[in-house]
XYZ file of C-alpha atoms in Angstrom:
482
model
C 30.880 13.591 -4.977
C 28.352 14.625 -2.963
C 25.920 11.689 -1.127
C 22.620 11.459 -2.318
C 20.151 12.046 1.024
C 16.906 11.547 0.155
C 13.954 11.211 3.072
C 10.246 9.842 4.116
C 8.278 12.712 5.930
C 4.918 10.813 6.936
C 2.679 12.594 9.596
C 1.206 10.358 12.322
C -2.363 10.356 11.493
C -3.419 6.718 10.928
C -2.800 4.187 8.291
C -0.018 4.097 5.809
C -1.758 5.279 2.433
C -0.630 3.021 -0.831
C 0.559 6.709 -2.079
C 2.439 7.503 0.833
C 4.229 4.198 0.656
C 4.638 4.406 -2.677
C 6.538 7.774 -2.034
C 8.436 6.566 0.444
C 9.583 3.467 -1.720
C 10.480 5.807 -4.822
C 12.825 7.968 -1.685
C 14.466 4.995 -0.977
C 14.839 3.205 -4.199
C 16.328 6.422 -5.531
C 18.951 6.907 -2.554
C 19.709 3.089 -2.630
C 20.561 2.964 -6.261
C 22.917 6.236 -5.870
C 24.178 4.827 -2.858
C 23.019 7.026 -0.551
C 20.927 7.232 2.847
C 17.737 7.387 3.029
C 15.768 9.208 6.136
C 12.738 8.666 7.817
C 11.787 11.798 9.618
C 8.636 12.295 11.832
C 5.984 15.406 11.110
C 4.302 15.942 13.973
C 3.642 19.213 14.112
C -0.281 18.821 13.494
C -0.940 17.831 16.590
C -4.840 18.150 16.572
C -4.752 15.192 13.773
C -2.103 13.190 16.060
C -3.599 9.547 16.238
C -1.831 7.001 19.211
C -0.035 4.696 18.169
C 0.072 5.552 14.380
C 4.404 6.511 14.497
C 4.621 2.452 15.753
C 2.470 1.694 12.571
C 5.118 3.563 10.253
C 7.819 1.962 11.488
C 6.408 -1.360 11.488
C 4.939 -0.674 7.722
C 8.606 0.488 6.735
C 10.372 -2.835 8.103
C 7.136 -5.190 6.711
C 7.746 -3.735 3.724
C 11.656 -4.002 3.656
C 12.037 -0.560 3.572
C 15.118 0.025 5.418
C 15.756 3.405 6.760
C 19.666 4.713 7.258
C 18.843 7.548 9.908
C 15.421 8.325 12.031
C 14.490 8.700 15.238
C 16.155 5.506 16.492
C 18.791 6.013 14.727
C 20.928 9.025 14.868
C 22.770 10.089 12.243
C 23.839 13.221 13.506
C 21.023 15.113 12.301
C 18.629 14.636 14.957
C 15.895 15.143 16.549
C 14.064 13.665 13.599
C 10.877 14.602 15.313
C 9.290 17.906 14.480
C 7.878 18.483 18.142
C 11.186 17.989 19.445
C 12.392 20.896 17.308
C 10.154 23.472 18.157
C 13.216 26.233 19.375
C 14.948 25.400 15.870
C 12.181 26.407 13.969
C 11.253 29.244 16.186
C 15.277 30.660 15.668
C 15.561 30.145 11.986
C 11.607 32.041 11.232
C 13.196 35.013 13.630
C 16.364 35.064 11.181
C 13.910 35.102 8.261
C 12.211 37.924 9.416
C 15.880 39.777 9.662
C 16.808 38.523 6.338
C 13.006 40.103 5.032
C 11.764 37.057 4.162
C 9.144 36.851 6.641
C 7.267 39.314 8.862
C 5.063 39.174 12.104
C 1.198 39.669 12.180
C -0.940 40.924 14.357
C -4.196 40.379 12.721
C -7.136 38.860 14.722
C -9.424 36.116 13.353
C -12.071 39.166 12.667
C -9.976 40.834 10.603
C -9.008 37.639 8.536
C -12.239 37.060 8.187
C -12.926 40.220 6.761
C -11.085 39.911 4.048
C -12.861 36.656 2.690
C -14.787 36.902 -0.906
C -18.329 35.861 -1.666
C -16.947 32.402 -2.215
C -15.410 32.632 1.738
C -12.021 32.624 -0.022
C -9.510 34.898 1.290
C -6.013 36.238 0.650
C -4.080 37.872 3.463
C -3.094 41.511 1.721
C 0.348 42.073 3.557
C -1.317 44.448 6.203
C 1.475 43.762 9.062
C 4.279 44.012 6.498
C 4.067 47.555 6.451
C 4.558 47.725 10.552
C 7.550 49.541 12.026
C 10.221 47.547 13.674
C 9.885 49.510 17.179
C 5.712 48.993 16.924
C 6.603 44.940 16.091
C 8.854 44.806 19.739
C 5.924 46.613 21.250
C 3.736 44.365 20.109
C 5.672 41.590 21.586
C 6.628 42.641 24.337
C 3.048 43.479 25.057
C 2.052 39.667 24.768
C -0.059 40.321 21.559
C -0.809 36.961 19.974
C 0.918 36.515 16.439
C 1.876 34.476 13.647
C 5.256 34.677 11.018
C 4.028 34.898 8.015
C 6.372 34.423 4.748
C 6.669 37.565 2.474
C 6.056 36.658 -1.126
C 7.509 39.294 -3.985
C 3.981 40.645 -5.165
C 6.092 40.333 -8.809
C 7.468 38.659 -10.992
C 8.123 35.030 -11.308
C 9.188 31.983 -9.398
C 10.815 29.190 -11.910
C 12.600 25.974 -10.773
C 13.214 22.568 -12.891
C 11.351 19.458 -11.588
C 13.252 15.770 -12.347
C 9.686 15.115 -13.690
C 7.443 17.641 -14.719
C 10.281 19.652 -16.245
C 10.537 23.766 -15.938
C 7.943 25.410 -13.390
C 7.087 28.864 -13.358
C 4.599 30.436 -11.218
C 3.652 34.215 -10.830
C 4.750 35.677 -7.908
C 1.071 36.823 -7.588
C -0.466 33.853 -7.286
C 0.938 33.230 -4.154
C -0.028 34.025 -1.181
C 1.616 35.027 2.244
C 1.297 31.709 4.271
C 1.471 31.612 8.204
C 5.330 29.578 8.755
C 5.019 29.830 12.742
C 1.086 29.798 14.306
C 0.782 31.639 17.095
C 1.208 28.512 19.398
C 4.693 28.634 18.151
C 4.352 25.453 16.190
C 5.617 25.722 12.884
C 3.474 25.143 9.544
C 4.736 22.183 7.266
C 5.349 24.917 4.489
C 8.469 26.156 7.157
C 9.449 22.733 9.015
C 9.862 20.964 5.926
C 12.634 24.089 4.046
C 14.235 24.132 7.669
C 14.546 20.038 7.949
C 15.580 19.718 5.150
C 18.253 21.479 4.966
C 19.615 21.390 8.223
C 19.157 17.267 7.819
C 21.008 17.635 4.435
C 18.842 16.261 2.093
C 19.522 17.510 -1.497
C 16.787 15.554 -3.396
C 13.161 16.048 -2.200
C 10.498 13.212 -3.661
C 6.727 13.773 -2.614
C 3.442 14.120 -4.497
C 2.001 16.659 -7.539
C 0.054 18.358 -5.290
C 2.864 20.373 -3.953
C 4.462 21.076 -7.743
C 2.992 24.966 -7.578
C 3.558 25.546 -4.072
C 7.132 24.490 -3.925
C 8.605 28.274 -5.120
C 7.176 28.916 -2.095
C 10.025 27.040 -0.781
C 12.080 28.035 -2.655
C 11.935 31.847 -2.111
C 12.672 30.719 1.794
C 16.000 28.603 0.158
C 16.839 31.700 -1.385
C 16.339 34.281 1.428
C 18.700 31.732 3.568
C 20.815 31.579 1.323
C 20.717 27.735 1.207
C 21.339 25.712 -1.843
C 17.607 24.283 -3.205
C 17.348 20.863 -3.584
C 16.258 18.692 -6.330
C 12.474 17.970 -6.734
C 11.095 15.184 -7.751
C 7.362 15.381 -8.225
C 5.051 12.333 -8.342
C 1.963 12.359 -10.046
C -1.656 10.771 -8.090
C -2.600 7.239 -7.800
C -6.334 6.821 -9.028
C -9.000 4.674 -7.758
C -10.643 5.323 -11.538
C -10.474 7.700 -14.014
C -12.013 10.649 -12.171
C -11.221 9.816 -8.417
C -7.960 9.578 -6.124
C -7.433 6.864 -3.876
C -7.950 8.388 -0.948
C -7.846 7.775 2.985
C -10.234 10.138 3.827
C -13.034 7.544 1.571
C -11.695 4.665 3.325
C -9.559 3.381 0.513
C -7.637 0.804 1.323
C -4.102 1.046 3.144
C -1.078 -1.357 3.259
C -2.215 -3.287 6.702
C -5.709 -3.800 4.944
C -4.173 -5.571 1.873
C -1.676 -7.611 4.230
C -5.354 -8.251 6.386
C -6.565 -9.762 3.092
C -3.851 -11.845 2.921
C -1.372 -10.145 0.333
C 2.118 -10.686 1.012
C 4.340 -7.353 1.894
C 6.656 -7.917 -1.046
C 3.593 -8.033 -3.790
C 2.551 -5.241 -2.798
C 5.499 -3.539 -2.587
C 6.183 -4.889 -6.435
C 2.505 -3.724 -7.558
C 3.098 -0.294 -6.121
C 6.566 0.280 -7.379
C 4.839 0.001 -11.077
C 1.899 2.119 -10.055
C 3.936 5.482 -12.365
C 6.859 3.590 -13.024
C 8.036 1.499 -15.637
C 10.845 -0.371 -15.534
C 13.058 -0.974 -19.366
C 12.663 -4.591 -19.215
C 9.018 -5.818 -19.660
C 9.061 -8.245 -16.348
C 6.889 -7.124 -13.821
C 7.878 -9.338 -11.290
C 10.789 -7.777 -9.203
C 12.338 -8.297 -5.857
C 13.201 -4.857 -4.040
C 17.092 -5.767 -5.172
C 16.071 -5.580 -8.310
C 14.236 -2.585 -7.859
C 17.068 -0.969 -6.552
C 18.683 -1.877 -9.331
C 16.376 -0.897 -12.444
C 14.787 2.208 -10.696
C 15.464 5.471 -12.688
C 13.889 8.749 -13.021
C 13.387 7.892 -16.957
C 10.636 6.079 -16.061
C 8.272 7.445 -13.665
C 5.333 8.978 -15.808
C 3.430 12.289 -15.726
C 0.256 10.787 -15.677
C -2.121 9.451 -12.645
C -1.796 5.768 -12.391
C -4.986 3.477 -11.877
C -5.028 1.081 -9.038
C -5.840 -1.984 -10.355
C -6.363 -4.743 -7.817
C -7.398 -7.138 -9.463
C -3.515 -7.063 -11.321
C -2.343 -6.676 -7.754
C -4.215 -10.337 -7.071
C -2.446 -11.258 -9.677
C 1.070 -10.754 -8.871
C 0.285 -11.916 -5.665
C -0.583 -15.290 -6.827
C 2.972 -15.255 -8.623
C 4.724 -14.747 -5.517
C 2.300 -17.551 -3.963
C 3.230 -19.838 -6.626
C 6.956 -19.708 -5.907
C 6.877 -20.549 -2.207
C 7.866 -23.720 -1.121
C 5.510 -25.806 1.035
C 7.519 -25.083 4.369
C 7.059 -20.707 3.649
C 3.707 -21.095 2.710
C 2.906 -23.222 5.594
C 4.244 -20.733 7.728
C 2.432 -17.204 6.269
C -1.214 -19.273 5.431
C -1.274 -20.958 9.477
C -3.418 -17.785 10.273
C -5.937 -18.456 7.321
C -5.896 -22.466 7.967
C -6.287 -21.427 11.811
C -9.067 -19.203 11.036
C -11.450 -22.155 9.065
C -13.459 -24.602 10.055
C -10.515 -27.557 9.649
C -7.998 -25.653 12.505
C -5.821 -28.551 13.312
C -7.764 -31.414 12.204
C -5.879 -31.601 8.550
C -2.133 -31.916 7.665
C -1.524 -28.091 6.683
C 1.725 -29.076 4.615
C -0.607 -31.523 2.185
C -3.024 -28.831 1.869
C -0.491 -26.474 0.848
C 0.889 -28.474 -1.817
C -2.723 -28.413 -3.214
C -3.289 -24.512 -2.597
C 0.149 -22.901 -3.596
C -1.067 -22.917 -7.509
C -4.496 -22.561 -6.797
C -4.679 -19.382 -4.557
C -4.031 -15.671 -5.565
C -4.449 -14.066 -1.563
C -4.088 -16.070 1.304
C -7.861 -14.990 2.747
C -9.190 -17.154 -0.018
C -7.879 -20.423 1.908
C -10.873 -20.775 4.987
C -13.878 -20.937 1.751
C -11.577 -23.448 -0.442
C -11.190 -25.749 2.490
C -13.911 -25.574 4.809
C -15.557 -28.180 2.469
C -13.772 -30.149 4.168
C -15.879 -30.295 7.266
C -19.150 -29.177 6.048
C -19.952 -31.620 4.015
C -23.712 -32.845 3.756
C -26.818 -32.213 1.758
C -26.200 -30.019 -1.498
C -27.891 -29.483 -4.849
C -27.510 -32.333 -6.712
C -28.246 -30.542 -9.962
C -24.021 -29.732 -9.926
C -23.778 -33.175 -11.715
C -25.541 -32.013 -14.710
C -23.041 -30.979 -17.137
C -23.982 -30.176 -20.599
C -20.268 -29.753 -22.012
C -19.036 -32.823 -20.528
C -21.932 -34.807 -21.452
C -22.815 -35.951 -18.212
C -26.362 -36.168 -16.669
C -27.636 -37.385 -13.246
C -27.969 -40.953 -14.362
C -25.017 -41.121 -15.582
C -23.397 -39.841 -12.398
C -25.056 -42.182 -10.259
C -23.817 -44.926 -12.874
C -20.097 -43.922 -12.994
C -20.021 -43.459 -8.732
C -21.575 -46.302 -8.344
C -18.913 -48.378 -10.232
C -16.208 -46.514 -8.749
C -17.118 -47.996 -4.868
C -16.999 -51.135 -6.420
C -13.267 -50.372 -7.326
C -12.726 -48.440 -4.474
C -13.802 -50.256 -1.326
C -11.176 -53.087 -1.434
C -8.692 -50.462 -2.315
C -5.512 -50.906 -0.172
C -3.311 -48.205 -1.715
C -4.954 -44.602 -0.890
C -2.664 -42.556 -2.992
C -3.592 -39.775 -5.551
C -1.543 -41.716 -7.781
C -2.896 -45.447 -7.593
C -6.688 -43.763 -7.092
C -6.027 -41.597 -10.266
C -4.770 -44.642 -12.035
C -7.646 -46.993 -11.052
C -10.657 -44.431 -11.918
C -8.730 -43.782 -15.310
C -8.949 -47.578 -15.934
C -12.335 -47.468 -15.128
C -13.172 -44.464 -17.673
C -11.357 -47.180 -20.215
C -13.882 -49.856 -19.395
C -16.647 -48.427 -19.286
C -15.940 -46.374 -22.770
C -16.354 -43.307 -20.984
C -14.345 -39.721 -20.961
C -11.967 -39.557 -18.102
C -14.022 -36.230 -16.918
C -17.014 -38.660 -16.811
C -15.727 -40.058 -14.093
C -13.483 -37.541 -12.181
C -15.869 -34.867 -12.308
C -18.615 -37.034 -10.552
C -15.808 -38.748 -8.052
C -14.817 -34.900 -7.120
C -18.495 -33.563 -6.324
C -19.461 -36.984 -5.062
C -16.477 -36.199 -2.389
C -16.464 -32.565 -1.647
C -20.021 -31.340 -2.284
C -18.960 -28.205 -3.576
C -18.178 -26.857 -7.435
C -14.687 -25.557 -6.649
C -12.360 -27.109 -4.692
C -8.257 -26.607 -4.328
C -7.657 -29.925 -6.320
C -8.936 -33.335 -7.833
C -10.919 -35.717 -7.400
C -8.169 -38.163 -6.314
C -6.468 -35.644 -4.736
C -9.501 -34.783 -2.426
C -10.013 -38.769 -1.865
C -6.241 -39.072 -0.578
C -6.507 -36.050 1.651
C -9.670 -37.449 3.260
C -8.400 -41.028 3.708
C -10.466 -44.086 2.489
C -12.892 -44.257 5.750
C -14.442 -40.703 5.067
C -13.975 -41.134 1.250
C -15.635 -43.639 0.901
C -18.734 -42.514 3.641
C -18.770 -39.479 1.278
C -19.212 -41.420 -1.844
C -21.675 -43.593 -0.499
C -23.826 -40.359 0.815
C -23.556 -39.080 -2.695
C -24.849 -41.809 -4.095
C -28.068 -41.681 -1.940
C -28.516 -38.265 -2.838
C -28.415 -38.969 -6.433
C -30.715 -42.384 -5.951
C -33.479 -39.650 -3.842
C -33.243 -37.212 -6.792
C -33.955 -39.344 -9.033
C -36.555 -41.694 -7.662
């Protein structure tokens, strides 16, 4: 049985898209669950878009987000160089065989003539000028030094016709296409060329990238056939949306996968999110791990139609992973959020995280729910009016004012006694239990929201500052109201 050898082509020219990881996870999903190898191959051959640093950014993307590649540039499989720039004379030696096959053909044509050719609309479509040149005027051509390109030579009928894993039969006129440029005339091949030659030279007999290149692939394979290589499969993925009308798109800034980690997503949520974004999986959980994902992936379920990126469902499924941490992990992946606030190393980060863990969705929420925590001082006391509860500013003052009487010879500063004393307190005074807790938590904190209770807040700010805090409220409320 023949191995299933599926690859990752990105070009280095910036950030890791969500759609180009999402590619790259449906490549490696697919060769994992056939138990196959999955390649990560580097396309480089656009130089002028070449950004520093960005082939370090997709390997450390691929390893954040588990993705483990079999073979790659650091790691030979046998198929090397997996670099296009570093196989430059391959391309050049397989475009020359082309031409022998009649595949391809040289041109001559300068820039002016190209131009020439253009429509009103600036659109042009080269018209197979150099085809017609004899073999002896092609050598003295080149052995003149003339500049050229190779240009493929597309049948001007009939009709191309392949069978996508997705989309189902394709068939494109032979017309329609057009004679693209395979090497330019710096000898650098285009990615129509480097991608037929890789391929197949690297092995890899199932080819997953996006819907854009559905119509153009009989381009490909009409160079498959002239070689006479074996085509591949195709597996053709359909866009992700920001809405209904628009792609998510680099080019407008949307957002790529070290933005979302910056925001304080976890690598695995997003990975999960993304692996839905045109996928469904049979069971209706939407939680998976990427074994499981490896497991349940099939071609069944990847859809025709553009997914929307949603990230406020995203948020959520990041929040599900957040909520099954224990304190220790999320310790460990919040210290750069708790680092970044205003209580850096004054506040016992494990007792915070047992009150954020099923209270926080991304990680950069954590600085605004606890810098209340050092900025307390004058706020609008108007937060203790609250219509559904019943409870006024009098009232408030009342209720805080009995609980420092219960509080200040308190001994035992635990969430548990203090929840248990105020409770007895709501019973004698005939009161709802919110009548006092809600007033106890503002009194304390200063703030509407906060990443836990009343008592909760009083035993993570110890009875000295408590009960300073409760004692400033009160004045507050006895100013308002005098």
């Amino acid at each position: 049985m023949t191995t299933v050898r599926t690859r990752f082509a990105p070009s280095p020219t910036g950030f890791m898209h969500i759609g180009n990881l999402r590619t790259c996870l449906y490549a490696y999903l697919f060769a994992k669950q056939a138990g196959g190898k999955f390649i990560l191959r580097i396309e480089d051959t656009d130089q002028e878009r070449y950004v520093e640093g960005a082939v370090d950014l997709i390997y450390r993307t691929l390893k954040t987000a588990g993705i483990e590649h079999d073979e790659g540039p650091d790691k030979d499989g046998g198929y090397g160089p997996y670099i296009q720039s570093e196989r430059k004379d391959i391309y050049l030696k397989y475009a020359k065989e082309l031409v022998e096959k009649g595949g391809a053909y040289y041109c001559f044509c300068t820039k002016e003539r190209l131009d020439s050719l253009k429509d009103d609309k600036g659109i042009a479509k080269y018209d197979k000028h150099c085809l017609s040149l004899s073999k002896e005027e092609v050598q003295r051509r080149l052995d003149a030094g003339e500049p050229y390109v190779i240009r493929q030579n597309i049948p001007t009928e009939g009709v191309s016709e392949y069978d996508d894993m997705v989309f189902g039969h394709i068939s494109v006129p032979n017309e329609d296409m057009e004679d693209n440029i395979l090497i330019k005339s710096d000898g650098m091949p285009t990615y129509n060329f480097a991608n037929v030659v890789d391929d197949h030279l690297m092995a890899i007999n199932y080819v997953i990238r996006g819907v854009e290149y559905l119509s153009s692939t009989p381009k490909y394979n009409l160079m498959y056939d002239a070689f006479g290589w074996e085509r591949p499969h195709y597996m053709h993925l359909s866009p992700i949306m920001k809405d209904a009308q628009r792609k998510l798109s680099k080019r407008y800034g949307d957002a790529n996968f070290e933005d979302f980690l910056a925001k304080g997503y976890l690598p695995e949520a997003i990975v999960n999110y993304i692996a839905l974004l045109g996928w469904s999986p049979k069971g209706n959980e939407e939680k998976l791990s990427m074994a499981q994902l490896v497991e349940q992936f099939d071609v069944e379920g990847i859809s025709k139609s553009p997914s929307i990126f949603d990230e406020a469902k995203m948020r959520w499924l990041n929040g599900e992973y957040i909520k099954e941490m224990s304190v220790e992990k999320f310790v460990e992946v919040a210290k750069p959020y708790f680092d970044k606030s205003k209580i850096a190393g004054k506040y016992d980060y494990s007792a915070l995280a047992k009150l954020l863990i099923p209270r926080v969705e991304i990680l950069s929420e954590i600085p605004d729910k606890v810098n209340f925590l050092e900025e307390f001082g004058e706020y609008d006391v108007e937060m203790f009016e609250h219509k559904k509860m019943k409870i006024t500013k009098e009232m408030a003052l009342a209720n805080l004012k009995e609980i420092e009487k219960v509080y200040e010879n308190e001994s035992v500063w635990t969430d548990e006694n203090l929840k248990a004393k105020a409770s007895e307190l709501a019973e004698k005074l005939a009161c709802k239990s919110g009548q006092i807790f809600l007033p106890l938590r503002l009194a304390l904190t200063g703030v509407a929201s906060t990443p836990g209770g009343a008592t909760e807040m009083a035993e993570l700010l110890g009875k000295n500052e408590s009960m300073a805090r409760l004692r400033f409220s009160i004045g507050l409320l006895e100013k308002a109201l005098a």
